[in-house]
Amino acid sequence: MTSQVSTSAEQADEADEAVVGGQRKPAGEKEIRRLDRVIIRFAGDSGDGMQLTGDRFTAETASFGNDLSTLPNFPAEIRAPAGTLPGVSSFQLHFADHDILTPGDAPNVLVAMNPAALKANIGDVPRGSEIIVNTDEFAQRAMAKVGYDTSPLQDGSLDGYHVHPVPLTTLTIEALKDFGLSRKEAERSKNMFALGLLSWMYHRPTEGTETFLRTKFAKKPAIAEANVAAFRAGWNFGETTEDFAVSYEVAPATHAFPTGTYRNISGNLALSYGLIAASKQADLPLYLGSYPITPASDILHELSKHKNFGVRTFQAEDEIAGIGAALGAAFGGSLAVTTTSGPGVALKSETIGLAVSLELPLLVVDIQRGGPSTGLPTKTEQADLLQAMYGRNGEAPVPIVAPRTPADCFDAALDAARIALTYRTPVVLLSDGYLANGSEPWRIPDIDELPDLRVQFATGPNHELADGTEVFWPYKRDPQTLARPWAVPGTPGLEHRVGGIEKQDGTGNISYDPANHEFMVRTRQAKIDGIEVPDLEVDDPAGATTLVLGWGSTYGPITAAVRRLRAVGIPIAQAHLRNLNPFPRNLGDVLGRYEKVVVPEMNLGQLATLIRARYLVDARSYNQVNGMPFKAEQLAEALKEAIND
């Protein structure tokens, strides 16, 4: 059966034509076709190892040199009921020989490990695409569990697809019969058989995966070799079976990136590295006070590995203790961080207000997820913007920084640290689950490219009283930044008191004076308003009357949608915000240049609300809150309608 991967513009992230070529090989050899992009989705039970399979395919694709973008999607339950729709876990990977921006709208290839995986994902698969199914799992009971009255492999419902029925479980058990494993143990390696098959289909390197497996199961060498054997068996099956008559090549993206050393990186890993880099550039120890919460826990896990860089991690008993410890570390002279998601920010709000009052540098990392309450732990959303902006009692302004891609989380962490250290303020860094778990190539920067974040601690008295006595005033401010001095506890002569009750200007003594309170409130706001952030850059090729304005992880889908519209001759301008408080100083001027402003967000219009209130602009919202990122085609149609409205 001859298979062909569809790479139509409707399925791709950008609107340029797909390049499908290749030469027929001599008789006896399989045909190899060249593609410019492929979107693959692995899907199965949450216990089938789909995330590991996707991670390994991604790692080998990155080492091969393709540009890529990933979308892991998994249940919140540790082990959802096997064979059910809520228990389906999937991993989508889009890789190409050129610059891409999103994990893709729809898969060209679906690997379905059971009936639930097929039913949960078939609605996303365009006709003509390839479907690889594990036929061993399509027993009557398993199909009935997800509502199949008849087998979809036999009732004609999949006739519009190129279906490859493969008995993955049987083939895996047969490949491992000499390893002395139980049937259950052998079955666990079927994801490696599938990975081997897909690696053959797309000419992925294999050495890295074999090394990974031997390292991962180093304490169980028999299991390691069994997984390697299953992986090789999958590769050999693709090479020898007549059902797969074609394999595909996607060349490295040699012109997509500037020269440099690259690695594949997820948003949470990039953010972790950014925090470590910030601490080294500031010459300060890094302290993380955190309580585990999805999807932020990976940062705690990663930073705990780096004691060699002076990183200290504290897994607290709850969210309040985590930020309390971090704020104490900031008082002690550390670069202090607390990580959480939306429900944790709510619990931390009083201590964030205390940090505003104390005017100490503190990074509050919010990896947003669907809400309210505990909501959708493993799904993405952008609905914490107003909480970050206003979610504290009193006037407690906090700077907000939002990365736009997984790799950009590294730079956003450095920028958030710069603001916190320079202006002596807590800073909220708003990432989300899509960025945290997704991955893309990241160019490893040279050390001399990183900003100098070193700070000067107070070392002596800074104020002279009327009688000539020199004293230390903890709230005497830098005239440029309005930052107060940072005094490390124990420094002789710098004794001072701090606390949550309002401070007297200069001295820091407790004050209930109404005029002093108003002065301090306005001063703290002026400090945030005066933070230096880059002007907003606008991508406007020519003649656009509509601006699409985004923030955070919508960057990829928005940019892909804009490319599609421009490719068919529709002019549209694009701008993307990293700094959400304060806004760039030129934002008002930018907004005023366009007749229409459209703001796509994964919430019900929070940035649009702020834009309308601040600039009196009739910003139009386009919103989605289904726990998944926007699709490029969906956004392109919405923007086209807005332009023509």
XYZ file of C-alpha atoms in Angstrom:
645
model
C 0.000 0.000 0.000
C 1.551 3.282 -1.078
C 1.252 6.074 1.500
C 1.735 9.770 1.049
C 1.807 12.528 3.656
C -0.403 15.508 2.871
C 1.303 18.864 3.301
C -1.454 21.166 2.058
C -1.556 24.783 3.152
C -4.677 24.034 5.201
C -2.642 21.733 7.453
C 0.551 23.762 7.591
C 1.387 26.647 9.868
C 2.393 29.017 7.115
C 0.992 29.630 3.653
C 4.007 28.854 1.488
C 3.690 25.843 -0.830
C 4.813 22.428 0.384
C 7.771 20.880 -1.418
C 7.049 17.231 -2.161
C 9.580 15.477 -4.352
C 11.947 12.557 -4.457
C 13.085 9.965 -6.909
C 11.960 6.440 -7.461
C 14.576 3.952 -6.407
C 15.656 0.960 -8.451
C 13.463 -2.137 -8.311
C 13.618 -3.792 -4.899
C 14.305 -0.587 -3.015
C 11.644 1.515 -1.331
C 10.764 4.941 -2.584
C 12.011 7.963 -0.634
C 10.064 11.180 -0.923
C 11.219 14.584 0.208
C 8.891 16.797 2.224
C 9.321 20.298 3.569
C 7.312 19.673 6.753
C 5.490 16.961 8.694
C 3.101 17.005 11.660
C 3.013 13.772 13.690
C 0.794 12.986 16.669
C 1.443 10.034 18.986
C -1.644 9.083 21.019
C -2.440 6.364 23.529
C -3.240 5.705 27.167
C -1.495 7.898 29.709
C 0.443 4.749 30.663
C 1.563 3.978 27.112
C 4.585 6.293 27.199
C 3.404 8.718 24.522
C 5.174 11.688 26.112
C 8.448 9.751 26.280
C 7.995 8.579 22.683
C 7.342 12.132 21.514
C 10.253 13.491 23.515
C 12.657 10.999 21.958
C 11.435 11.629 18.416
C 11.760 15.352 19.093
C 15.286 15.016 20.477
C 16.464 13.113 17.410
C 14.715 15.592 15.120
C 16.460 18.463 16.869
C 19.834 16.764 16.565
C 19.149 16.270 12.855
C 18.784 20.024 12.457
C 15.100 20.540 11.695
C 13.134 23.449 13.048
C 10.404 22.089 15.279
C 7.576 22.892 17.653
C 5.783 20.496 20.009
C 2.456 20.227 21.823
C 2.276 17.653 24.644
C -1.322 17.025 25.770
C -2.047 14.728 28.684
C -4.637 14.083 31.422
C -4.418 15.712 34.835
C -4.870 12.368 36.587
C -1.735 10.469 37.515
C -3.267 7.368 35.922
C -6.624 7.916 34.272
C -8.792 4.818 33.625
C -7.138 2.726 30.930
C -8.807 2.696 27.533
C -11.085 5.667 28.209
C -11.322 8.968 26.375
C -10.339 11.020 29.467
C -7.230 8.863 29.781
C -5.842 9.631 26.313
C -2.387 11.220 26.240
C -0.935 12.686 23.050
C 2.194 14.380 21.788
C 2.209 16.418 18.575
C 5.401 17.406 16.767
C 5.731 19.707 13.765
C 9.166 19.653 12.113
C 10.365 21.257 8.909
C 13.280 22.266 6.711
C 12.487 25.950 7.315
C 11.309 28.350 9.995
C 8.039 27.282 11.661
C 6.069 28.792 14.510
C 3.513 26.344 15.925
C 3.013 22.602 16.523
C 0.690 22.610 13.518
C -3.049 22.748 13.117
C -3.654 19.102 12.187
C -1.499 15.962 12.054
C -0.345 14.439 8.783
C 0.307 11.212 10.701
C -1.610 9.836 13.689
C -0.214 6.931 15.678
C -3.155 5.509 17.656
C -2.253 2.915 20.262
C -5.861 1.967 21.095
C -9.501 2.736 20.186
C -9.725 5.611 22.685
C -6.696 7.302 21.114
C -8.227 6.946 17.645
C -11.624 8.279 18.662
C -10.219 11.189 20.688
C -8.006 12.391 17.834
C -9.614 11.386 14.534
C -11.585 14.638 14.391
C -8.311 16.561 14.031
C -6.905 14.398 11.227
C -7.568 15.627 7.663
C -8.688 13.202 4.997
C -5.778 11.716 3.097
C -3.504 11.615 6.113
C -1.829 8.492 7.443
C -3.097 6.594 10.471
C -1.039 3.874 12.134
C -3.183 1.806 14.504
C -2.265 -0.875 16.997
C -4.742 -3.538 15.897
C -4.066 -5.697 18.961
C -6.002 -3.242 21.123
C -9.140 -3.191 18.974
C -10.972 -5.900 20.905
C -14.749 -5.658 21.268
C -14.625 -4.652 24.928
C -12.038 -1.901 24.340
C -14.044 -0.500 21.426
C -17.320 -0.593 23.363
C -15.687 1.333 26.206
C -15.362 4.387 23.929
C -18.637 3.955 22.038
C -17.603 2.039 18.927
C -20.443 -0.363 18.011
C -18.405 -1.772 15.140
C -14.707 -1.722 14.427
C -13.649 1.513 12.708
C -10.959 -0.557 10.992
C -13.646 -2.561 9.170
C -16.800 -0.429 8.885
C -15.495 1.935 6.202
C -15.354 5.021 8.440
C -11.609 5.340 7.790
C -11.771 4.879 4.027
C -10.674 8.472 3.446
C -7.364 7.877 5.194
C -4.222 5.864 4.486
C -4.583 3.340 7.307
C -1.687 1.103 8.366
C -2.973 -1.705 10.642
C -0.004 -2.877 12.702
C -0.195 -5.451 15.547
C 2.241 -3.460 17.660
C 1.751 -5.443 20.848
C 2.154 -8.833 19.158
C 5.201 -7.731 17.202
C 6.816 -6.285 20.322
C 6.245 -9.437 22.361
C 7.642 -11.551 19.528
C 10.729 -9.328 19.262
C 11.378 -9.709 23.005
C 10.632 -13.424 23.410
C 14.280 -14.226 24.171
C 14.590 -11.679 26.997
C 12.721 -13.705 29.603
C 10.214 -10.933 30.287
C 6.621 -11.456 31.297
C 3.978 -10.547 28.719
C 3.087 -7.428 30.700
C 6.726 -6.333 30.881
C 7.244 -6.918 27.164
C 4.056 -5.013 26.254
C 5.455 -1.891 27.902
C 8.018 -1.607 25.128
C 5.449 -1.259 22.343
C 5.932 2.511 22.363
C 9.593 1.932 21.468
C 8.510 -0.328 18.597
C 6.289 2.512 17.346
C 9.150 4.977 17.783
C 11.445 2.745 15.745
C 8.876 2.494 12.965
C 8.383 6.266 12.794
C 12.136 6.802 12.984
C 12.506 4.614 9.887
C 9.674 6.392 8.072
C 11.287 9.807 8.543
C 14.969 8.877 8.548
C 15.562 10.003 12.135
C 18.893 9.230 13.827
C 18.819 6.223 16.145
C 22.038 6.340 18.150
C 20.784 8.975 20.563
C 17.671 7.001 21.465
C 19.620 3.814 22.085
C 22.065 5.698 24.302
C 19.148 7.321 26.138
C 17.479 3.973 26.824
C 20.655 2.400 28.148
C 21.201 5.408 30.410
C 17.600 5.591 31.613
C 17.535 1.898 32.537
C 21.180 1.630 33.584
C 20.183 -0.122 36.818
C 18.063 -2.607 34.847
C 20.238 -3.607 31.879
C 17.836 -6.351 30.747
C 15.001 -3.818 30.473
C 17.323 -1.404 28.686
C 18.297 -3.960 26.073
C 14.683 -5.067 25.662
C 13.643 -1.516 24.849
C 16.541 -1.150 22.421
C 15.514 -4.426 20.787
C 11.903 -3.237 20.455
C 13.108 0.033 18.968
C 15.261 -1.790 16.420
C 12.425 -4.196 15.642
C 10.166 -1.262 14.795
C 12.822 0.144 12.484
C 13.304 -3.238 10.776
C 9.560 -3.705 10.426
C 9.323 -0.481 8.467
C 12.232 -1.528 6.313
C 10.830 -4.973 5.455
C 7.029 -4.789 5.472
C 5.201 -4.186 2.212
C 2.611 -1.987 3.949
C 5.110 0.867 4.194
C 6.280 1.302 0.620
C 7.510 4.864 1.066
C 9.740 6.630 3.559
C 10.228 10.368 3.827
C 13.039 12.860 4.203
C 12.729 16.310 5.756
C 16.025 18.113 5.250
C 17.674 20.117 8.044
C 16.548 23.729 8.366
C 19.927 25.074 7.327
C 18.670 28.580 6.547
C 16.160 28.981 9.382
C 18.563 29.925 12.163
C 21.486 32.264 12.762
C 24.835 30.560 13.149
C 25.356 29.077 16.579
C 25.058 26.019 18.800
C 21.483 24.865 19.261
C 19.613 22.446 21.451
C 15.969 21.509 21.828
C 14.477 23.124 24.912
C 11.119 23.319 26.679
C 9.780 26.523 28.168
C 10.218 25.432 31.778
C 13.772 24.265 31.137
C 14.630 27.507 29.344
C 13.150 29.474 32.221
C 15.202 27.474 34.717
C 18.379 28.153 32.778
C 17.440 31.826 32.522
C 17.102 32.059 36.298
C 20.497 30.426 36.803
C 22.064 32.762 34.221
C 20.472 35.752 35.947
C 21.929 34.746 39.308
C 25.405 34.369 37.814
C 25.149 37.691 35.963
C 23.969 39.359 39.173
C 26.648 37.571 41.234
C 23.935 36.576 43.697
C 22.931 33.157 45.019
C 19.675 31.864 43.545
C 17.002 30.794 46.017
C 13.765 29.081 45.032
C 10.964 28.744 47.556
C 8.263 26.668 45.913
C 5.376 24.286 46.371
C 4.782 21.667 43.639
C 1.961 22.550 41.248
C 1.258 21.621 37.632
C 2.533 22.909 35.233
C 5.275 24.726 37.200
C 6.817 21.809 39.095
C 9.429 21.090 36.418
C 11.219 24.326 37.363
C 11.587 23.149 40.960
C 12.796 19.758 39.736
C 15.343 21.291 37.367
C 16.746 23.928 39.705
C 17.215 21.320 42.430
C 19.843 19.693 40.185
C 22.119 22.752 40.088
C 23.666 23.166 43.520
C 26.985 23.517 41.714
C 25.777 26.950 40.523
C 24.903 28.073 44.040
C 21.212 27.292 43.653
C 19.213 26.522 46.760
C 15.741 25.012 46.419
C 13.185 24.687 49.200
C 10.086 22.558 48.653
C 7.731 24.141 51.137
C 4.675 22.678 52.830
C 2.350 25.056 50.983
C 2.283 28.025 48.604
C 2.345 30.631 51.358
C 5.410 29.105 53.000
C 7.145 28.928 49.625
C 6.847 32.623 48.864
C 7.485 33.555 52.494
C 10.803 31.742 52.382
C 11.647 33.351 49.050
C 10.891 36.830 50.367
C 13.096 36.115 53.374
C 15.892 35.099 50.999
C 15.417 38.376 49.114
C 15.752 40.266 52.402
C 18.961 38.303 52.972
C 20.497 39.320 49.653
C 19.622 36.462 47.288
C 18.027 36.491 43.876
C 14.759 35.063 45.155
C 12.184 33.173 43.107
C 8.888 31.446 43.774
C 7.162 29.323 41.140
C 3.490 28.434 40.891
C 0.382 28.468 38.744
C -2.803 30.536 38.995
C -4.277 28.911 42.134
C -0.938 29.394 43.888
C -0.740 33.070 42.916
C -4.034 33.582 44.728
C -2.542 32.075 47.887
C 0.642 34.114 47.529
C -1.133 37.431 46.992
C -0.726 38.786 50.537
C 3.003 38.061 50.545
C 3.367 39.667 47.104
C 1.752 42.733 48.633
C 4.265 42.545 51.477
C 7.080 42.411 48.922
C 5.614 45.525 47.262
C 5.644 47.286 50.629
C 9.130 46.081 51.541
C 10.338 46.959 48.022
C 12.522 43.886 47.695
C 13.400 42.054 44.451
C 11.363 38.879 44.061
C 10.459 36.875 40.958
C 6.979 35.337 40.996
C 6.780 32.830 38.150
C 3.201 31.971 37.178
C 2.883 29.108 34.688
C -0.757 29.715 33.806
C -3.286 26.924 33.444
C -7.041 26.719 32.972
C -9.152 27.963 35.876
C -10.911 29.033 38.012
C -9.999 27.224 41.230
C -7.879 24.160 40.480
C -9.416 24.116 37.009
C -7.527 22.314 34.243
C -4.065 21.479 35.615
C -2.605 20.135 32.362
C -4.245 22.575 29.939
C -3.143 26.049 28.938
C -4.760 29.456 29.391
C -3.862 33.158 29.622
C -6.424 34.079 32.232
C -4.134 35.282 35.062
C -3.273 38.664 33.531
C -5.757 40.671 35.569
C -4.847 38.699 38.698
C -1.177 39.569 38.123
C -2.094 43.199 37.494
C -4.575 43.781 40.307
C -4.855 40.657 42.463
C -3.745 42.206 45.764
C -5.349 44.404 48.386
C -4.601 48.115 48.192
C -2.554 49.826 45.519
C 0.175 47.243 44.980
C 1.581 47.646 41.442
C 3.806 44.865 40.133
C 5.730 44.695 36.822
C 4.612 41.904 34.466
C 6.770 40.144 31.867
C 5.448 37.489 29.448
C 7.609 35.247 27.207
C 6.289 34.441 23.734
C 7.934 31.097 22.865
C 9.530 28.225 24.815
C 13.040 29.472 24.016
C 12.070 33.063 24.845
C 11.435 31.965 28.442
C 15.205 32.187 28.936
C 15.361 35.855 27.913
C 12.158 36.703 29.765
C 13.651 35.342 32.991
C 16.703 37.573 32.535
C 14.497 40.584 31.829
C 12.328 39.922 34.875
C 15.459 39.646 37.035
C 16.795 42.922 35.590
C 13.625 44.759 36.543
C 13.395 43.195 40.008
C 17.009 43.946 40.892
C 17.192 47.420 39.377
C 13.911 48.718 40.770
C 13.681 46.669 43.987
C 10.272 45.229 43.300
C 8.533 41.885 42.939
C 7.991 40.965 39.287
C 5.416 38.540 37.893
C 6.602 36.399 34.986
C 3.553 35.048 33.118
C 4.283 31.888 31.161
C 1.672 29.183 30.505
C 1.284 25.436 30.077
C 1.659 25.608 26.293
C 5.075 27.275 26.584
C 6.121 25.300 29.654
C 5.676 21.860 28.084
C 6.246 22.738 24.438
C 9.713 22.840 22.939
C 11.693 24.336 20.070
C 15.338 24.851 19.049
C 17.224 27.352 21.219
C 20.516 28.981 20.349
C 22.795 28.781 23.367
C 24.036 32.337 23.949
C 27.618 33.327 24.617
C 28.286 34.642 28.108
C 29.221 38.071 26.776
C 25.749 38.373 25.229
C 24.082 38.269 28.639
C 23.253 41.490 30.507
C 25.249 42.694 33.488
C 22.832 42.398 36.423
C 25.208 43.160 39.282
C 23.809 45.292 42.091
C 25.366 47.442 44.782
C 24.302 46.628 48.317
C 24.179 49.413 50.863
C 27.439 49.534 52.785
C 27.074 52.482 55.121
C 24.963 55.460 56.239
C 23.206 57.357 53.464
C 21.578 60.280 55.278
C 22.719 63.108 57.536
C 20.390 64.383 60.250
C 20.076 68.052 61.169
C 22.545 67.588 64.013
C 25.136 66.110 61.662
C 24.589 62.479 62.688
C 24.995 60.023 59.819
C 22.271 57.373 59.722
C 20.910 54.736 57.352
C 17.505 55.416 55.852
C 16.112 52.228 54.240
C 13.615 54.181 52.106
C 15.876 56.888 50.759
C 15.567 56.460 47.009
C 17.709 56.490 43.908
C 16.554 59.624 42.053
C 16.528 57.825 38.683
C 14.908 54.483 39.488
C 13.161 55.392 42.790
C 14.601 52.135 44.142
C 15.412 52.019 47.825
C 18.794 50.726 49.060
C 19.212 46.974 49.546
C 20.868 46.336 52.902
C 22.019 42.818 53.732
C 21.126 41.886 57.318
C 24.111 41.920 59.611
C 25.901 44.797 57.894
C 27.152 47.037 60.760
C 25.302 50.322 61.049
C 22.493 49.378 58.660
C 20.002 48.124 61.215
C 16.444 48.872 60.120
C 12.973 47.515 60.564
C 10.677 46.129 57.882
C 7.121 44.867 57.917
C 3.763 45.108 56.249
C 2.496 48.229 57.969
C 2.972 51.443 56.004
C 6.465 52.958 56.094
C 7.405 56.517 56.712
C 9.135 58.004 53.698
C 12.891 57.800 54.154
C 13.121 56.354 57.649
C 10.967 53.289 57.147
C 9.363 53.797 60.538
C 5.717 52.807 60.943
C 3.472 55.640 59.831
C -0.280 56.178 59.968
C -0.069 59.697 58.569
C -2.601 60.094 55.691
C -0.343 62.377 53.678
C 2.600 59.993 54.027
C 0.462 57.043 52.924
C -0.669 58.838 49.783
C 2.902 59.883 49.039
C 4.204 56.319 49.425
C 1.399 54.863 47.299
C 2.060 57.350 44.507
C 5.815 56.841 44.780
C 5.540 53.074 44.445
C 3.318 53.524 41.399
C 5.708 56.071 39.902
C 8.563 53.599 40.340
C 6.708 50.979 38.288
C 5.610 53.526 35.685
C 9.229 54.636 35.285
C 10.654 51.186 34.526
C 12.595 51.251 31.277
C 11.202 48.766 28.775
C 11.876 48.615 25.021
C 9.509 50.330 22.622
C 6.975 48.077 20.953
C 8.151 46.866 17.552
C 5.554 46.685 14.794
C 5.743 44.344 11.825
C 3.876 46.271 9.129
C 5.103 45.538 5.591
C 2.938 48.210 3.920
C -0.464 49.785 3.949
C -2.171 47.841 6.732
C -5.165 49.418 8.452
C -5.605 46.554 10.943
C -3.199 45.687 13.757
C -3.266 42.345 15.528
C -1.859 42.757 19.046
C -0.881 39.778 21.151
C 0.976 38.788 24.284
C 2.565 35.619 25.611
C 2.189 32.280 23.880
C -0.217 33.507 21.190
C 2.844 34.759 19.282
C 3.290 31.605 17.204
C -0.330 31.168 16.064
C -0.738 34.912 15.436
C 2.446 35.137 13.368
C 1.514 32.028 11.392
C -1.959 33.458 10.715
C -0.496 36.807 9.651
C 1.853 35.032 7.225
C -1.091 33.211 5.695
C -3.029 36.422 5.105
C -0.054 38.236 3.620
C 0.635 35.283 1.333
C -2.760 35.848 -0.324
C -2.295 39.606 -0.557
C -4.137 40.761 2.573
C -2.166 43.500 4.383
C -2.127 43.245 8.173
C 0.217 44.562 10.870
C 1.395 42.660 13.917
C 2.825 43.624 17.302
C 3.498 41.496 20.358
C 3.854 42.627 23.967
C 6.422 41.232 26.367
C 6.068 43.986 28.980
C 2.499 44.212 30.249
C 3.178 46.470 33.208
C 4.340 49.010 32.436
C 3.305 48.999 28.812
C 5.882 50.235 26.297
C 5.810 54.020 26.130
C 5.020 54.055 22.409
C 2.041 51.678 22.671
C -0.530 54.476 22.544
C 1.040 55.956 19.414
C 1.146 52.527 17.760
C -2.518 51.845 18.495
C -3.500 55.247 17.173
C -2.053 54.496 13.717
C -4.599 51.786 12.888
C -8.305 51.827 12.161
C -8.826 48.436 13.773
C -7.014 46.627 16.587
C -7.679 42.918 17.137
C -6.454 41.195 20.321
C -6.491 37.352 20.272
C -6.250 35.892 23.774
C -6.783 32.571 25.533
C -9.130 34.262 27.994
C -12.279 36.373 27.717
C -10.493 39.582 26.769
C -8.226 40.666 29.620
C -5.561 42.517 27.632
C -8.268 44.036 25.436
C -9.946 45.360 28.598
C -6.703 46.982 29.737
C -6.077 48.480 26.286
C -9.579 49.933 26.093
C -9.302 51.420 29.577
C -5.800 52.847 29.200
C -5.866 54.143 25.618
C -9.591 54.520 24.858
C -9.122 52.313 21.792
C -11.942 50.088 20.557
C -9.818 46.954 20.703
C -11.673 43.926 19.392
C -11.278 40.671 21.280
C -10.975 37.262 19.708
C -11.076 34.730 22.512
C -10.669 31.031 23.175
C -10.673 29.272 26.535
C -10.802 25.566 25.689
C -7.433 24.663 27.239
C -5.690 24.424 23.860
C -3.643 26.958 21.883
C -5.077 28.750 18.862
C -4.790 27.123 15.448
C -3.243 29.231 12.693
C -6.060 28.633 10.191
C -8.672 29.503 12.796
C -6.937 32.783 13.603
C -6.381 33.619 9.952
C -10.111 33.323 9.259
C -10.989 35.418 12.315
C -8.524 38.151 11.336
C -9.770 38.129 7.751
C -13.327 38.646 8.998
C -12.194 41.500 11.244
C -10.424 43.211 8.348
C -13.470 42.918 6.094
C -15.972 43.896 8.765
